[in-house]
Amino acid sequence: MIPRLYVADDLRKGTRFQADERAAHYLLNVLRRGSGDPLLLFNGSDGEYRGRIAEAAKRRLILEALELSREQDEEPDLWLCFAPLKKDAVDFLVEKGTELGVSRFQPVLTAHTASNRINQTRLTAVAIEAAEQCERLTVPEVFEPISLEALRTGWKDDRRLLVCAEAGDALPIAEALSRLTSDVRISHRFAVLIGPEGGFQDDELDRLKKLHFVTPVGLGPRILRAETAALAALAAFQAILGDGAKRPPKTA
Ligand code: SAM
């Protein structure tokens, strides 16, 4: 298996740079690679490069970009807004959300939110590892938590917010997406909002549903765990309106 690494450095044919600690540990200690071994490199903006370990010494690992293997391609602009969950559940959510093409993770504090803090550094590391494994060309951003009120007041009209509503009126997600007018489907960007384990307060859901950029969606008759609901909504979105029709690079 050729290791695939996210790097912060600019990538051009022939670029050489020192690997950061995370990459050095992974290549030298975990994968036991050495000088000359092949790599795949991406940095979120210059595409993907075939590369190699140019120099491998105990405290210094030099990587080299050899040739462009994939052009930087546009990836979906899809946000996941979620009420912070317990550590394992939020790690799971970020890993799977990254695989499902989320471009931004926005924690949102609601009335029943279990915890109002997240570890942005750890979650960013989870997103980087998932992006490396699922062969995407970007790494989603993990933002600091904001209140539901701040989300509402700061929202831009050109992004449609799909609110996963466990109660009250909500069309099944497939029907809700297919009923969106073609201009919304084409011109708008999208976001999914998932409530906390304790659920949205009724008045929170009522106020959200009155907003012109909100589409409430149902995810079936069962009460799903928040992280399950997020995956169900993201997978449905990608299949119906997103990039679900595209094929992985190797088979392109
Ligand atoms: N405690 C809540 C209750 O008992 O009604 C359940 C909250 S659920 C564990 C967490 C979040 O997942 C909800 O706020 C909602 O966003 C989403 N969710 C779960 N099941 C859903 C469904 N069947 N339809 C739409 N959203 C759902």
Tab-separated table of C-alpha atoms and ligand atoms in Angstrom:
chain	number	residue	atom	x	y	z
A	1	MET	CA	0.000	0.000	0.000
A	2	ILE	CA	1.417	3.406	-0.984
A	3	PRO	CA	0.995	5.775	1.983
A	4	ARG	CA	-1.156	8.818	1.245
A	5	LEU	CA	-0.281	11.928	3.248
A	6	TYR	CA	-1.847	15.317	3.828
A	7	VAL	CA	0.893	17.982	4.026
A	8	ALA	CA	0.754	21.719	4.687
A	9	ASP	CA	3.516	22.497	2.175
A	10	ASP	CA	3.059	23.830	-1.376
A	11	LEU	CA	3.281	20.999	-3.906
A	12	ARG	CA	4.978	21.422	-7.298
A	13	LYS	CA	6.993	19.000	-9.456
A	14	GLY	CA	10.366	18.567	-7.704
A	15	THR	CA	9.377	20.297	-4.426
A	16	ARG	CA	11.325	18.939	-1.432
A	17	PHE	CA	10.316	19.628	2.150
A	18	GLN	CA	10.792	18.323	5.667
A	19	ALA	CA	7.966	16.092	6.888
A	20	ASP	CA	6.165	17.212	10.069
A	21	GLU	CA	6.336	15.116	13.241
A	22	ARG	CA	3.033	13.305	12.592
A	23	ALA	CA	4.069	12.257	9.070
A	24	ALA	CA	7.594	11.299	10.165
A	25	HIS	CA	6.299	9.090	12.984
A	26	TYR	CA	3.735	7.459	10.688
A	27	LEU	CA	6.203	6.732	7.866
A	28	LEU	CA	9.266	5.746	9.893
A	29	ASN	CA	7.829	4.116	13.024
A	30	VAL	CA	4.392	2.847	12.015
A	31	LEU	CA	4.939	1.891	8.357
A	32	ARG	CA	8.745	1.433	8.672
A	33	ARG	CA	9.362	3.103	5.316
A	34	GLY	CA	12.738	4.423	4.187
A	35	SER	CA	14.629	6.419	1.623
A	36	GLY	CA	13.228	6.030	-1.929
A	37	ASP	CA	9.869	4.611	-0.847
A	38	PRO	CA	6.853	5.938	-2.814
A	39	LEU	CA	4.176	8.223	-1.426
A	40	LEU	CA	1.067	10.092	-2.455
A	41	LEU	CA	0.891	13.706	-1.258
A	42	PHE	CA	-1.932	16.282	-1.167
A	43	ASN	CA	-2.374	19.649	0.529
A	44	GLY	CA	-5.974	20.591	-0.204
A	45	SER	CA	-5.237	23.009	-3.059
A	46	ASP	CA	-2.492	21.742	-5.448
A	47	GLY	CA	-3.993	18.372	-6.344
A	48	GLU	CA	-2.363	15.028	-5.550
A	49	TYR	CA	1.277	14.219	-6.318
A	50	ARG	CA	3.167	10.988	-6.634
A	51	GLY	CA	6.190	11.441	-4.407
A	52	ARG	CA	8.923	9.653	-2.536
A	53	ILE	CA	10.939	9.743	0.672
A	54	ALA	CA	14.034	11.616	-0.541
A	55	GLU	CA	16.056	11.395	2.686
A	56	ALA	CA	15.330	9.417	5.829
A	57	ALA	CA	17.351	10.140	8.953
A	58	LYS	CA	16.361	9.748	12.629
A	59	ARG	CA	15.445	13.416	13.143
A	60	ARG	CA	15.018	14.554	9.541
A	61	LEU	CA	12.697	13.175	6.889
A	62	ILE	CA	12.701	14.884	3.496
A	63	LEU	CA	9.795	14.233	1.133
A	64	GLU	CA	9.790	15.029	-2.587
A	65	ALA	CA	6.861	15.651	-4.951
A	66	LEU	CA	7.628	13.991	-8.287
A	67	GLU	CA	4.615	14.373	-10.589
A	68	LEU	CA	0.964	15.406	-10.491
A	69	SER	CA	-1.256	12.309	-10.225
A	70	ARG	CA	-4.633	14.063	-9.787
A	71	GLU	CA	-5.724	17.623	-10.596
A	72	GLN	CA	-7.344	19.535	-7.717
A	73	ASP	CA	-11.047	18.836	-8.300
A	74	GLU	CA	-13.996	20.778	-6.884
A	75	GLU	CA	-15.474	18.917	-3.898
A	76	PRO	CA	-18.996	19.333	-2.484
A	77	ASP	CA	-19.618	22.427	-0.329
A	78	LEU	CA	-21.597	20.640	2.351
A	79	TRP	CA	-21.585	21.568	6.032
A	80	LEU	CA	-22.468	19.358	8.969
A	81	CYS	CA	-23.855	21.353	11.896
A	82	PHE	CA	-24.171	19.184	14.970
A	83	ALA	CA	-24.752	19.467	18.687
A	84	PRO	CA	-21.516	18.276	20.393
A	85	LEU	CA	-21.664	14.645	21.536
A	86	LYS	CA	-19.520	12.483	23.808
A	87	LYS	CA	-15.878	11.972	22.659
A	88	ASP	CA	-16.208	8.625	20.840
A	89	ALA	CA	-19.444	9.626	19.125
A	90	VAL	CA	-18.029	12.960	17.918
A	91	ASP	CA	-14.812	11.279	16.655
A	92	PHE	CA	-16.980	8.774	14.780
A	93	LEU	CA	-19.125	11.591	13.355
A	94	VAL	CA	-16.076	13.549	12.089
A	95	GLU	CA	-14.398	10.457	10.601
A	96	LYS	CA	-17.503	9.290	8.752
A	97	GLY	CA	-18.586	12.826	7.834
A	98	THR	CA	-15.188	13.366	6.215
A	99	GLU	CA	-15.615	10.154	4.214
A	100	LEU	CA	-19.087	11.361	3.146
A	101	GLY	CA	-17.715	14.631	1.774
A	102	VAL	CA	-18.427	17.197	4.504
A	103	SER	CA	-16.447	20.422	3.888
A	104	ARG	CA	-17.054	22.070	7.276
A	105	PHE	CA	-17.961	20.725	10.731
A	106	GLN	CA	-19.846	23.341	12.740
A	107	PRO	CA	-20.658	22.388	16.365
A	108	VAL	CA	-23.871	24.100	17.529
A	109	LEU	CA	-24.918	24.555	21.162
A	110	THR	CA	-28.634	23.837	21.712
A	111	ALA	CA	-30.705	23.704	24.905
A	112	HIS	CA	-30.119	19.970	25.475
A	113	THR	CA	-26.508	19.827	24.291
A	114	ALA	CA	-24.528	17.404	26.507
A	115	SER	CA	-21.180	19.242	26.301
A	116	ASN	CA	-20.402	22.767	25.089
A	117	ARG	CA	-16.772	22.106	24.258
A	118	ILE	CA	-14.972	20.163	21.528
A	119	ASN	CA	-11.280	19.400	21.069
A	120	GLN	CA	-10.665	21.109	17.723
A	121	THR	CA	-7.036	19.865	17.430
A	122	ARG	CA	-7.985	16.229	17.989
A	123	LEU	CA	-10.974	16.422	15.643
A	124	THR	CA	-8.851	18.070	12.944
A	125	ALA	CA	-6.378	15.164	13.258
A	126	VAL	CA	-9.318	12.710	12.906
A	127	ALA	CA	-10.465	14.588	9.759
A	128	ILE	CA	-6.943	14.568	8.247
A	129	GLU	CA	-6.566	10.798	8.754
A	130	ALA	CA	-10.016	10.115	7.273
A	131	ALA	CA	-9.269	12.388	4.269
A	132	GLU	CA	-5.978	10.548	3.670
A	133	GLN	CA	-7.769	7.171	3.709
A	134	CYS	CA	-10.827	8.032	1.614
A	135	GLU	CA	-8.672	9.641	-1.116
A	136	ARG	CA	-10.354	13.049	-1.045
A	137	LEU	CA	-8.228	16.048	-2.064
A	138	THR	CA	-9.250	18.368	0.788
A	139	VAL	CA	-9.506	18.216	4.565
A	140	PRO	CA	-12.735	19.555	6.112
A	141	GLU	CA	-12.477	22.411	8.596
A	142	VAL	CA	-13.570	21.910	12.198
A	143	PHE	CA	-14.960	25.140	13.675
A	144	GLU	CA	-15.420	26.273	17.275
A	145	PRO	CA	-18.914	25.750	18.739
A	146	ILE	CA	-21.497	28.538	18.300
A	147	SER	CA	-24.995	28.924	19.769
A	148	LEU	CA	-28.104	27.999	17.752
A	149	GLU	CA	-29.025	31.709	17.910
A	150	ALA	CA	-25.656	32.729	16.423
A	151	LEU	CA	-26.059	30.092	13.696
A	152	ARG	CA	-29.480	31.570	12.869
A	153	THR	CA	-28.413	35.220	12.854
A	154	GLY	CA	-25.149	34.581	10.944
A	155	TRP	CA	-26.675	32.369	8.262
A	156	LYS	CA	-26.187	33.296	4.581
A	157	ASP	CA	-29.267	32.934	2.355
A	158	ASP	CA	-27.465	31.006	-0.391
A	159	ARG	CA	-27.044	27.970	1.835
A	160	ARG	CA	-30.005	25.692	2.472
A	161	LEU	CA	-30.173	24.201	5.964
A	162	LEU	CA	-31.608	20.678	6.120
A	163	VAL	CA	-32.802	20.294	9.730
A	164	CYS	CA	-33.152	16.659	10.803
A	165	ALA	CA	-36.337	16.899	12.826
A	166	GLU	CA	-37.183	13.949	15.091
A	167	ALA	CA	-40.569	15.503	15.863
A	168	GLY	CA	-43.304	17.547	14.175
A	169	ASP	CA	-43.878	18.021	10.439
A	170	ALA	CA	-41.003	17.006	8.172
A	171	LEU	CA	-41.020	15.388	4.740
A	172	PRO	CA	-38.900	12.250	4.266
A	173	ILE	CA	-35.439	13.488	3.202
A	174	ALA	CA	-35.625	12.024	-0.330
A	175	GLU	CA	-38.953	13.737	-1.003
A	176	ALA	CA	-37.846	16.992	0.634
A	177	LEU	CA	-34.742	17.155	-1.571
A	178	SER	CA	-36.608	16.271	-4.747
A	179	ARG	CA	-39.187	18.995	-4.007
A	180	LEU	CA	-36.530	21.697	-3.768
A	181	THR	CA	-36.875	24.009	-6.739
A	182	SER	CA	-34.302	23.441	-9.446
A	183	ASP	CA	-32.646	26.802	-8.830
A	184	VAL	CA	-32.132	25.948	-5.147
A	185	ARG	CA	-30.759	22.559	-6.138
A	186	ILE	CA	-28.365	24.129	-8.636
A	187	SER	CA	-27.378	27.433	-7.050
A	188	HIS	CA	-27.495	26.725	-3.348
A	189	ARG	CA	-24.959	25.268	-1.056
A	190	PHE	CA	-26.175	22.935	1.648
A	191	ALA	CA	-25.828	22.095	5.315
A	192	VAL	CA	-27.290	19.393	7.549
A	193	LEU	CA	-28.246	20.134	11.186
A	194	ILE	CA	-28.415	17.328	13.754
A	195	GLY	CA	-29.763	17.771	17.285
A	196	PRO	CA	-28.229	16.441	20.534
A	197	GLU	CA	-28.857	13.050	22.150
A	198	GLY	CA	-31.547	14.769	24.199
A	199	GLY	CA	-33.165	16.100	21.031
A	200	PHE	CA	-34.188	19.613	20.030
A	201	GLN	CA	-36.505	21.492	22.353
A	202	ASP	CA	-39.934	21.892	20.686
A	203	ASP	CA	-39.608	25.670	20.513
A	204	GLU	CA	-36.146	25.329	18.917
A	205	LEU	CA	-37.574	23.145	16.143
A	206	ASP	CA	-40.607	25.463	15.702
A	207	ARG	CA	-38.402	28.551	15.359
A	208	LEU	CA	-36.017	26.763	12.955
A	209	LYS	CA	-38.862	25.577	10.719
A	210	LYS	CA	-40.071	29.210	10.310
A	211	LEU	CA	-36.750	30.272	8.754
A	212	HIS	CA	-36.850	30.721	4.941
A	213	PHE	CA	-33.528	28.906	4.412
A	214	VAL	CA	-34.589	25.844	6.425
A	215	THR	CA	-35.985	22.560	5.067
A	216	PRO	CA	-37.035	20.145	7.870
A	217	VAL	CA	-36.369	16.516	6.934
A	218	GLY	CA	-37.385	13.167	8.383
A	219	LEU	CA	-35.096	10.118	8.503
A	220	GLY	CA	-37.696	7.390	8.973
A	221	PRO	CA	-39.871	6.087	11.869
A	222	ARG	CA	-37.070	5.196	14.271
A	223	ILE	CA	-35.275	7.576	16.662
A	224	LEU	CA	-31.683	7.409	15.452
A	225	ARG	CA	-28.646	8.231	17.543
A	226	ALA	CA	-27.326	11.649	16.539
A	227	GLU	CA	-24.247	10.226	14.803
A	228	THR	CA	-26.397	7.697	12.923
A	229	ALA	CA	-28.829	10.424	11.885
A	230	ALA	CA	-25.920	12.488	10.545
A	231	LEU	CA	-24.655	9.615	8.381
A	232	ALA	CA	-28.156	8.795	7.112
A	233	ALA	CA	-28.780	12.433	6.128
A	234	LEU	CA	-25.339	12.915	4.505
A	235	ALA	CA	-25.571	9.669	2.525
A	236	ALA	CA	-29.069	10.537	1.306
A	237	PHE	CA	-27.967	14.044	0.315
A	238	GLN	CA	-24.903	12.809	-1.618
A	239	ALA	CA	-26.959	10.141	-3.401
A	240	ILE	CA	-29.766	12.548	-4.399
A	241	LEU	CA	-28.177	15.994	-4.813
A	242	GLY	CA	-24.459	15.542	-4.133
A	243	ASP	CA	-21.554	13.720	-5.758
A	244	GLY	CA	-22.875	10.205	-5.162
A	245	ALA	CA	-22.862	9.506	-8.909
A	246	LYS	CA	-19.102	10.054	-9.188
A	247	ARG	CA	-16.682	7.089	-9.029
A	248	PRO	CA	-13.493	6.749	-6.896
A	249	PRO	CA	-10.358	7.953	-8.711
A	250	LYS	CA	-8.769	4.594	-9.407
A	251	THR	CA	-11.699	3.498	-11.494
A	252	ALA	CA	-12.221	6.918	-13.171
B	1	SAM	N1	-34.067	12.426	22.484
B	1	SAM	C1	-34.754	12.640	21.267
B	1	SAM	C2	-36.088	11.992	21.317
B	1	SAM	O1	-36.175	11.054	22.079
B	1	SAM	O2	-36.992	12.433	20.602
B	1	SAM	C3	-33.974	11.988	20.138
B	1	SAM	C4	-32.831	12.812	19.678
B	1	SAM	S1	-31.904	11.922	18.482
B	1	SAM	C5	-31.036	10.824	19.489
B	1	SAM	C6	-30.671	13.095	17.994
B	1	SAM	C7	-30.949	13.864	16.725
B	1	SAM	O3	-30.919	12.960	15.624
B	1	SAM	C8	-32.282	14.544	16.622
B	1	SAM	O4	-32.280	15.812	17.268
B	1	SAM	C9	-32.446	14.671	15.107
B	1	SAM	O5	-31.718	15.767	14.632
B	1	SAM	C10	-31.826	13.384	14.611
B	1	SAM	N2	-32.813	12.306	14.391
B	1	SAM	C11	-32.872	11.114	15.034
B	1	SAM	N3	-33.852	10.337	14.532
B	1	SAM	C12	-34.453	11.062	13.541
B	1	SAM	C13	-35.533	10.821	12.630
B	1	SAM	N4	-36.181	9.661	12.623
B	1	SAM	N5	-35.862	11.794	11.743
B	1	SAM	C14	-35.178	12.992	11.717
B	1	SAM	N6	-34.136	13.286	12.548
B	1	SAM	C15	-33.780	12.325	13.440
